Amino acid sequence: MSKIKISFVCQSCGYVSQKWLGKCPECASWNSFVEEKTTNKPLTSLSTSKPISLDTITSSFYKRIPTGIDEFDRVLGGGIVRGAIILIGGDPGIGKSTLLLQTMSHIGDKDKPVLYVSGEESPEQIHLRAERLNINSSGIVIYPETLVESIIEECLKIRPQCVVIDSIQTVYTQDLVSAPGSVGQIRESASKLMFFGKRQNIPVFIIGHVTKEGAIAGPRVLEHIVDTVLYFEGDSGHSYRILRTIKNRFGSTNEIGIFEMTDKGLDEVKNPSEILLSERPYGVSGSAVVSSMRGTRPLLVEIQALVSPTPFGIPRRTTVGIDQNRTNILLAVIEKRLGLQVGVMDIFINVAGGIKLQEPAVDLGVVSAVISSFKDTPIDADAIFIGEVGLSGEVRAVSQCDVRLNEALKVGFKKAYIPFGNKERLKGIEGIEANGIKRIDEILDIFA
Ligand code: TYD
Ligand code: MG
């Protein structure tokens, strides 16, 4: 006979304790334990799988399904891998359901439909949205159900091309007694879907809401289960949305996809650099444009610096979108190698457009923005900066300089300051004046 077991589970990290605790020993959050009952039924294996020799597996088996949306394909690493479990997180109202409904209309057809499981909206509401998006919905089957066992049963009947769970917080399994949305339910339901998806070779998209703290609920437990974690971000004040990879077993985690929310759904943004630079102020000091690689694509991004004398004893250093430690190193290099007294200044650095820059190739841009603000001298609006800066003030070569320059050329930049090492090897780029820089002292000339 199955016995009911009671345990207490931390709702933010999934830590399990036999008694209630006020503070989680794992993630240190307070008051996060909730009682969850489990029946410890003996595990019965439903598996029909057999061991299989690696060389007999053909790659056509893993052929990716294109989503019909290039930006989405890129983020996934070139389409949907069969049997992949993909988690899409984001704030409520950011457009997760819209993105997936649009994608599914490209994938499903009459013979092989996609199953859209909705625990949040009624079929009528989804129909209304599909009408608004003006999509071909003949290949989409809507299933308003929240019990995971029924969902799997239905999937085995229909054998859809792809399953969407909107959202994991509304789904529950009858094995647990706790409420839908609790960490235990999320973990159990997701792992059931995972077993189903992997065994049947059907991709499953799981939509997850973000908690107040900014994490997908039950993040640690889900991140292990799924193959890919994507975040859909953007602020409600702007119509641009960014799809970011946090984890991807089948592609790079550096890729981003950019969309615009219109009155007819999400549009791909094919020229993100132009949009990221569209609100750039002209003739103002402290602004420099860099060309940074995100995955396979170059992005032109504006770095803004504000340098002003500190009213307090200890100067403040704040950065948004760029690593604070890296910036501190660059500021020390400016102070020591250029003799500019930035040590007594408050310094704020911001990457415009909510982009996060991670690679050292943007160093020269940061240095130039800081010098520009320090000297209160604007940089030419048609100049771009590429280069890593070392501790002795040398400018080091970066990868894919020609790709970065071509992007700048496309957007209309006329002048580039690039590492001398790259300049020597550069060929075949016309229309942009490339200045090779060996040391950061040379960059001072443009502020003379
Ligand atoms: P939705 O996909 O429901 O968000 P989520 O599933 O992430 O909660 O998107 C809802 C928002 O998108 C809502 O504020 C309205 C807006 N929207 C548009 O601007 N245009 C559209 O065509 C659609 C369908 C939604
Ligand atoms: Mg939704």
Coordinates of C-alpha atoms and ligand atoms in Angstrom, one line a residue:
M1 CA 0.0 0.0 0.0
S2 CA 1.2 3.5 -0.7
K3 CA 2.0 5.7 2.3
I4 CA 1.7 9.5 2.4
K5 CA 4.9 11.1 3.2
I6 CA 5.1 14.7 4.4
S7 CA 8.1 16.9 3.7
F8 CA 8.8 20.6 3.6
V9 CA 10.2 22.1 0.4
C10 CA 11.8 25.5 -0.1
Q11 CA 9.8 27.3 -2.8
S12 CA 12.8 29.2 -4.1
C13 CA 15.4 26.5 -4.5
G14 CA 13.7 23.1 -4.0
Y15 CA 15.6 22.1 -0.8
V16 CA 13.8 19.4 1.0
S17 CA 13.6 19.2 4.8
Q18 CA 11.8 16.8 7.1
K19 CA 10.7 19.6 9.4
W20 CA 9.6 23.2 8.9
L21 CA 12.4 25.7 8.9
G22 CA 12.3 29.5 9.0
K23 CA 15.4 30.0 6.8
C24 CA 16.6 27.8 4.0
P25 CA 20.0 26.4 4.7
E26 CA 20.6 26.1 0.9
C27 CA 19.6 29.5 -0.5
A28 CA 19.2 31.5 2.7
S29 CA 15.7 32.7 1.8
W30 CA 13.3 33.3 4.7
N31 CA 9.9 31.8 5.2
S32 CA 10.1 29.8 2.0
F33 CA 9.1 26.3 3.2
V34 CA 5.8 24.8 2.3
E35 CA 4.4 21.5 3.3
E36 CA 4.2 19.0 0.5
K37 CA 2.7 15.5 0.6
T38 CA 4.0 12.7 -1.6
T39 CA 2.8 9.2 -1.9
N40 CA 5.7 6.9 -2.2
K41 CA 4.2 4.6 -4.8
P42 CA 6.7 2.0 -6.1
L43 CA 8.3 3.2 -9.3
T44 CA 7.0 1.3 -12.3
S45 CA 9.0 1.5 -15.4
L46 CA 7.0 2.2 -18.5
S47 CA 10.1 2.2 -20.6
T48 CA 10.2 0.3 -23.8
S49 CA 13.6 1.5 -24.8
K50 CA 16.6 -0.8 -25.4
P51 CA 20.3 -0.1 -25.3
I52 CA 21.4 1.1 -28.7
S53 CA 24.8 1.2 -30.4
L54 CA 26.0 4.8 -30.9
D55 CA 27.0 4.4 -34.5
T56 CA 23.6 3.1 -35.6
I57 CA 22.0 6.3 -34.7
T58 CA 21.5 8.5 -37.8
S59 CA 21.7 12.2 -37.6
S60 CA 18.5 12.6 -39.7
F61 CA 16.8 11.4 -36.5
Y62 CA 17.9 14.7 -34.9
K63 CA 17.1 16.9 -37.9
R64 CA 16.0 20.2 -36.5
I65 CA 12.5 21.6 -37.1
P66 CA 12.7 25.2 -38.4
T67 CA 10.4 27.6 -36.4
G68 CA 9.7 29.8 -39.4
I69 CA 11.1 32.8 -37.4
D70 CA 14.8 33.3 -38.1
E71 CA 15.5 35.1 -34.8
F72 CA 14.0 32.2 -32.9
D73 CA 15.9 29.6 -34.9
R74 CA 19.2 31.4 -34.2
V75 CA 18.6 31.5 -30.4
L76 CA 17.8 27.8 -30.4
G77 CA 21.0 27.0 -32.3
G78 CA 19.3 26.5 -35.7
G79 CA 15.8 25.2 -35.1
I80 CA 14.1 22.9 -32.7
V81 CA 15.8 19.6 -31.9
R82 CA 13.3 16.7 -31.7
G83 CA 12.8 15.6 -28.2
A84 CA 14.2 18.8 -26.7
I85 CA 12.6 20.3 -23.6
I86 CA 12.7 24.1 -23.9
L87 CA 11.8 26.4 -21.0
I88 CA 10.8 30.0 -21.9
G89 CA 10.7 32.4 -18.9
G90 CA 9.7 36.0 -18.7
D91 CA 7.5 38.5 -17.0
P92 CA 3.8 38.3 -17.4
G93 CA 2.6 40.2 -20.5
I94 CA 6.0 40.2 -22.2
G95 CA 4.7 38.1 -25.1
K96 CA 5.6 34.5 -24.3
S97 CA 2.2 33.1 -25.4
T98 CA 2.2 35.3 -28.5
L99 CA 5.7 34.2 -29.6
L100 CA 4.8 30.5 -29.2
L101 CA 1.4 30.8 -30.9
Q102 CA 3.1 32.5 -33.8
T103 CA 5.8 29.9 -33.9
M104 CA 3.4 27.0 -33.7
S105 CA 1.4 28.3 -36.7
H106 CA 4.5 27.7 -38.8
I107 CA 5.2 24.3 -37.5
G108 CA 1.8 22.6 -37.4
D109 CA -0.3 21.4 -40.3
K110 CA -3.5 19.4 -40.6
D111 CA -1.8 16.0 -40.7
K112 CA 0.7 16.7 -38.0
P113 CA -0.7 19.3 -35.7
V114 CA 0.9 20.9 -32.7
L115 CA -0.7 20.7 -29.2
Y116 CA -1.1 23.9 -27.3
V117 CA -2.0 23.1 -23.7
S118 CA -3.3 26.2 -22.0
G119 CA -4.1 26.3 -18.3
E120 CA -4.2 30.1 -18.4
E121 CA -6.5 31.1 -21.2
S122 CA -9.6 29.7 -22.6
P123 CA -9.7 28.4 -26.2
E124 CA -11.9 31.4 -27.1
Q125 CA -9.3 33.8 -25.8
I126 CA -6.6 32.0 -27.7
H127 CA -8.8 32.0 -30.8
L128 CA -9.1 35.8 -30.4
R129 CA -5.4 36.2 -30.2
A130 CA -4.9 34.0 -33.3
E131 CA -7.3 36.2 -35.2
R132 CA -5.5 39.3 -34.1
L133 CA -2.1 37.7 -35.2
N134 CA -3.7 36.8 -38.5
I135 CA -2.1 33.3 -38.4
N136 CA -3.0 30.1 -40.0
S137 CA -4.3 28.1 -37.1
S138 CA -5.4 25.0 -38.9
G139 CA -2.5 23.0 -37.5
I140 CA -2.9 24.0 -33.9
V141 CA -4.9 22.0 -31.4
I142 CA -5.8 23.8 -28.2
Y143 CA -6.2 21.7 -25.1
P144 CA -7.4 23.4 -21.9
E145 CA -6.1 20.9 -19.4
T146 CA -3.8 21.2 -16.3
L147 CA -3.5 17.6 -15.2
V148 CA -0.1 16.4 -16.5
E149 CA -1.2 12.7 -16.8
S150 CA -4.1 13.7 -19.1
I151 CA -1.9 15.9 -21.1
I152 CA 0.5 13.1 -21.8
E153 CA -2.3 10.7 -22.6
E154 CA -3.7 13.1 -25.1
C155 CA -0.3 13.6 -26.6
L156 CA 0.1 9.8 -27.1
K157 CA -3.2 9.8 -28.9
I158 CA -2.6 12.8 -31.2
R159 CA 1.1 12.4 -31.6
P160 CA 1.7 16.1 -32.2
Q161 CA 4.8 17.5 -33.8
C162 CA 5.4 19.7 -30.9
V163 CA 3.8 20.5 -27.5
V164 CA 3.5 23.8 -25.7
I165 CA 2.7 24.0 -22.0
D166 CA 1.3 27.4 -21.1
S167 CA 2.3 27.6 -18.3
I168 CA 4.1 25.2 -16.0
Q169 CA 2.8 27.0 -13.0
T170 CA -0.8 25.9 -13.8
V171 CA 0.1 22.2 -14.4
Y172 CA -0.1 19.6 -11.7
T173 CA 0.4 15.8 -11.2
Q174 CA -1.9 13.7 -9.2
D175 CA 1.1 12.0 -7.5
L176 CA 1.5 15.1 -5.3
V177 CA -1.0 16.6 -3.0
S178 CA 0.5 20.1 -3.0
A179 CA -1.1 23.0 -5.0
P180 CA -0.2 23.7 -8.6
G181 CA 2.7 26.2 -8.8
S182 CA 4.6 24.8 -5.8
V183 CA 8.1 23.7 -6.4
G184 CA 7.3 20.1 -5.9
Q185 CA 4.5 20.2 -8.5
I186 CA 6.6 22.1 -11.0
R187 CA 9.5 19.7 -10.7
E188 CA 7.3 16.6 -10.9
S189 CA 5.2 17.8 -13.8
A190 CA 8.3 19.0 -15.7
S191 CA 10.1 15.8 -15.3
K192 CA 7.1 13.8 -16.4
L193 CA 6.9 15.9 -19.5
M194 CA 10.6 15.5 -20.0
F195 CA 10.3 11.7 -19.9
F196 CA 7.4 11.8 -22.3
G197 CA 9.2 14.1 -24.7
K198 CA 12.5 12.3 -24.8
R199 CA 10.9 8.9 -25.2
Q200 CA 8.5 9.9 -27.9
N201 CA 11.0 12.2 -29.5
I202 CA 8.6 15.2 -29.4
P203 CA 9.8 18.7 -28.5
V204 CA 8.1 20.3 -25.5
F205 CA 8.0 24.0 -24.9
I206 CA 7.4 24.9 -21.3
I207 CA 6.4 28.5 -20.4
G208 CA 7.4 29.6 -17.0
H209 CA 6.6 32.8 -15.1
V210 CA 9.2 34.8 -13.4
T211 CA 8.9 35.4 -9.7
K212 CA 9.1 38.8 -8.0
E213 CA 12.9 38.1 -7.5
G214 CA 13.3 37.8 -11.2
A215 CA 13.9 34.1 -11.5
I216 CA 11.7 31.4 -13.1
A217 CA 9.9 29.8 -10.2
G218 CA 11.7 26.7 -9.2
P219 CA 14.6 27.7 -11.4
R220 CA 17.3 25.4 -10.0
V221 CA 15.1 22.3 -10.2
L222 CA 13.9 23.1 -13.7
E223 CA 17.3 24.1 -15.1
H224 CA 18.6 20.6 -14.6
I225 CA 15.6 19.0 -16.2
V226 CA 15.4 21.0 -19.4
D227 CA 17.7 21.2 -22.4
T228 CA 17.4 24.8 -23.1
V229 CA 16.5 27.8 -21.0
L230 CA 15.4 31.0 -22.7
Y231 CA 14.4 34.3 -21.2
F232 CA 12.1 36.7 -23.0
E233 CA 12.9 40.2 -21.7
G234 CA 12.1 43.8 -22.4
D235 CA 10.5 46.6 -20.6
S236 CA 6.8 47.4 -21.0
G237 CA 7.7 51.0 -21.9
H238 CA 9.5 49.9 -25.1
S239 CA 8.2 47.7 -27.8
Y240 CA 11.4 45.8 -28.3
R241 CA 11.9 42.4 -26.8
I242 CA 15.0 40.3 -26.4
L243 CA 15.1 36.5 -26.4
R244 CA 18.2 35.4 -24.5
T245 CA 19.7 31.9 -24.0
I246 CA 20.7 31.0 -20.5
K247 CA 21.4 27.4 -21.2
N248 CA 21.4 25.4 -24.4
R249 CA 22.5 21.8 -24.9
F250 CA 22.1 22.2 -28.6
G251 CA 23.7 25.6 -29.4
S252 CA 25.6 28.6 -28.2
T253 CA 24.3 30.5 -25.1
N254 CA 25.6 33.8 -26.5
E255 CA 22.9 34.3 -29.1
I256 CA 20.1 36.8 -28.8
G257 CA 17.0 37.3 -30.8
I258 CA 15.4 40.7 -31.1
F259 CA 11.7 41.3 -31.7
E260 CA 9.3 44.2 -31.9
M261 CA 5.8 43.9 -30.4
T262 CA 3.3 45.4 -32.9
D263 CA -0.4 45.4 -32.9
K264 CA -0.2 42.3 -35.1
G265 CA 2.1 40.3 -32.8
L266 CA 5.9 40.0 -32.7
D267 CA 8.0 41.1 -35.7
E268 CA 11.6 40.0 -36.2
V269 CA 14.1 42.8 -36.0
K270 CA 16.6 42.2 -38.8
N271 CA 18.7 45.3 -38.3
P272 CA 19.2 45.4 -34.5
S273 CA 22.3 47.7 -34.6
E274 CA 20.3 50.5 -36.3
I275 CA 17.6 50.2 -33.7
L276 CA 20.0 50.1 -30.7
L277 CA 21.7 53.2 -32.0
S278 CA 18.5 55.1 -33.1
E279 CA 18.2 57.1 -29.9
R280 CA 21.9 57.9 -29.6
P281 CA 22.5 61.6 -28.7
Y282 CA 24.7 63.5 -31.0
G283 CA 27.4 66.0 -30.0
V284 CA 27.3 64.9 -26.4
S285 CA 30.4 63.8 -24.5
G286 CA 30.7 60.3 -22.9
S287 CA 29.2 58.3 -25.7
A288 CA 31.1 55.7 -27.7
V289 CA 29.9 53.0 -30.1
V290 CA 31.4 49.5 -30.0
S291 CA 30.9 46.5 -32.2
S292 CA 30.4 43.4 -30.1
M293 CA 29.9 39.8 -31.2
R294 CA 26.8 38.1 -29.8
G295 CA 27.1 34.5 -30.9
T296 CA 27.4 34.6 -34.6
R297 CA 26.1 38.1 -35.0
P298 CA 27.8 41.5 -34.6
L299 CA 25.9 44.2 -32.7
L300 CA 26.6 47.8 -32.6
V301 CA 26.0 49.2 -29.1
E302 CA 26.4 52.6 -27.5
I303 CA 28.4 52.8 -24.3
Q304 CA 27.7 55.8 -22.1
A305 CA 30.0 57.2 -19.4
L306 CA 29.4 59.9 -16.9
V307 CA 32.5 61.2 -15.1
S308 CA 32.0 63.9 -12.5
P309 CA 33.9 65.0 -9.3
T310 CA 32.6 63.2 -6.3
P311 CA 30.8 65.1 -3.6
F312 CA 31.7 62.3 -1.1
G313 CA 34.9 60.9 0.3
I314 CA 34.8 57.7 -1.6
P315 CA 34.0 58.0 -5.3
R316 CA 31.2 55.8 -6.6
R317 CA 31.5 53.3 -9.5
T318 CA 28.3 52.0 -11.0
T319 CA 28.0 50.0 -14.2
V320 CA 25.0 48.7 -16.0
G321 CA 25.3 46.1 -18.7
I322 CA 29.0 45.6 -18.3
D323 CA 31.3 43.9 -15.7
Q324 CA 32.2 46.1 -12.8
N325 CA 35.5 44.5 -12.1
R326 CA 36.6 44.8 -15.7
T327 CA 35.6 48.5 -15.7
N328 CA 37.6 49.1 -12.5
I329 CA 40.7 47.6 -14.2
L330 CA 40.2 49.9 -17.2
L331 CA 39.8 52.9 -14.9
A332 CA 43.1 52.0 -13.2
V333 CA 44.8 51.7 -16.6
I334 CA 43.5 55.1 -17.6
E335 CA 44.7 56.7 -14.4
K336 CA 48.2 55.1 -14.5
R337 CA 49.0 55.0 -18.2
L338 CA 47.3 58.3 -19.3
G339 CA 47.7 60.2 -16.1
L340 CA 44.1 61.3 -16.0
Q341 CA 42.9 61.7 -12.4
V342 CA 39.8 59.6 -12.6
G343 CA 40.4 58.2 -9.1
V344 CA 38.6 61.1 -7.5
M345 CA 35.6 61.0 -9.8
D346 CA 32.2 59.4 -9.6
I347 CA 32.0 57.2 -12.7
F348 CA 28.8 55.7 -14.1
I349 CA 28.8 53.5 -17.1
N350 CA 25.8 52.3 -19.0
V351 CA 25.2 50.1 -22.0
A352 CA 22.3 51.5 -23.9
G353 CA 19.3 49.3 -24.9
G354 CA 19.5 46.8 -22.0
I355 CA 22.2 44.8 -23.8
K356 CA 24.8 43.0 -21.6
L357 CA 28.4 43.2 -23.0
Q358 CA 30.7 40.4 -21.8
E359 CA 33.7 40.4 -24.1
P360 CA 36.9 42.3 -23.6
A361 CA 36.7 43.6 -27.3
V362 CA 34.6 46.5 -26.0
D363 CA 37.4 47.8 -23.7
L364 CA 38.6 50.4 -26.1
G365 CA 35.0 51.8 -26.3
V366 CA 34.7 52.0 -22.5
V367 CA 38.1 53.8 -22.3
S368 CA 37.1 56.2 -25.0
A369 CA 33.7 57.0 -23.4
V370 CA 35.3 57.7 -20.1
I371 CA 38.0 59.9 -21.6
S372 CA 35.3 61.7 -23.6
S373 CA 33.3 62.4 -20.5
F374 CA 36.3 63.3 -18.4
K375 CA 37.5 65.9 -21.0
D376 CA 33.9 66.8 -21.9
T377 CA 34.7 66.4 -25.5
P378 CA 32.3 64.5 -27.8
I379 CA 33.5 61.7 -30.0
D380 CA 32.8 61.9 -33.8
A381 CA 29.4 60.4 -34.4
D382 CA 30.7 58.2 -37.2
A383 CA 33.5 56.6 -35.3
I384 CA 33.5 53.1 -33.9
F385 CA 35.8 51.4 -31.3
I386 CA 37.1 47.8 -31.3
G387 CA 39.9 46.4 -29.1
E388 CA 40.9 44.8 -25.9
V389 CA 43.0 46.9 -23.5
G390 CA 45.7 45.3 -21.4
L391 CA 47.2 46.4 -18.1
S392 CA 50.1 48.2 -19.6
G393 CA 47.8 50.2 -21.8
E394 CA 48.4 48.1 -25.0
V395 CA 45.5 47.5 -27.3
R396 CA 45.2 43.8 -28.2
A397 CA 43.8 42.1 -31.2
V398 CA 40.3 40.7 -31.2
S399 CA 38.5 37.9 -33.1
Q400 CA 36.4 38.5 -36.2
C401 CA 37.4 42.1 -36.7
D402 CA 36.3 42.1 -40.3
V403 CA 32.8 40.9 -39.3
R404 CA 32.5 43.7 -36.8
L405 CA 33.8 46.3 -39.2
N406 CA 31.3 45.2 -41.9
E407 CA 28.4 45.7 -39.6
A408 CA 29.7 49.2 -38.8
L409 CA 30.0 49.9 -42.5
K410 CA 26.5 48.7 -43.1
V411 CA 25.1 51.1 -40.5
G412 CA 27.0 54.0 -42.0
F413 CA 30.1 54.4 -39.8
K414 CA 33.0 56.1 -41.5
K415 CA 35.9 55.7 -39.1
A416 CA 37.1 52.8 -36.9
Y417 CA 39.7 52.6 -34.2
I418 CA 40.9 49.0 -34.1
P419 CA 43.9 47.1 -32.7
F420 CA 47.0 47.5 -34.7
G421 CA 47.3 43.7 -34.8
N422 CA 44.0 43.4 -36.6
K423 CA 44.7 46.3 -39.0
E424 CA 47.7 44.5 -40.4
R425 CA 45.7 41.4 -41.2
L426 CA 42.6 43.2 -42.5
K427 CA 41.9 43.0 -46.1
G428 CA 39.1 43.8 -48.5
I429 CA 37.1 46.3 -46.3
E430 CA 36.5 49.5 -48.2
G431 CA 34.5 52.6 -47.3
I432 CA 35.6 52.7 -43.7
E433 CA 38.8 54.4 -42.5
A434 CA 40.4 51.9 -40.1
N435 CA 43.0 53.3 -37.7
G436 CA 45.3 50.8 -36.1
I437 CA 46.0 51.5 -32.5
K438 CA 48.9 50.1 -30.5
R439 CA 48.5 51.8 -27.1
I440 CA 45.7 53.8 -25.5
D441 CA 47.9 56.9 -25.5
E442 CA 47.1 57.1 -29.3
I443 CA 43.4 57.4 -28.6
L444 CA 44.1 60.7 -26.7
D445 CA 44.8 62.3 -30.1
I446 CA 41.1 62.3 -31.1
F447 CA 40.3 64.4 -28.0
A448 CA 43.0 67.0 -28.8
Ligands
TYD1 P1 1.2 37.6 -24.0 O1 1.8 36.8 -25.1 O2 -0.1 37.3 -23.5 O3 2.2 37.6 -22.8 P2 2.6 36.5 -21.8 O4 2.2 35.2 -22.3 O5 4.1 36.6 -21.7 O6 2.0 36.8 -20.5 O7 1.3 39.1 -24.5 C1 0.5 40.0 -23.9 C2 0.9 41.4 -24.3 O8 1.2 41.6 -25.6 C3 -0.3 42.3 -24.0 O9 0.1 43.4 -23.2 C4 -0.7 42.8 -25.3 C5 0.5 42.7 -26.2 N1 0.1 42.3 -27.5 C6 0.3 43.2 -28.6 O10 0.8 44.3 -28.3 N2 0.1 42.9 -29.9 C7 -0.5 41.6 -30.2 O11 -0.7 41.4 -31.4 C8 -0.7 40.7 -29.1 C9 -1.3 39.4 -29.4 C10 -0.4 41.1 -27.8
MG2 MG 0.6 34.0 -21.5

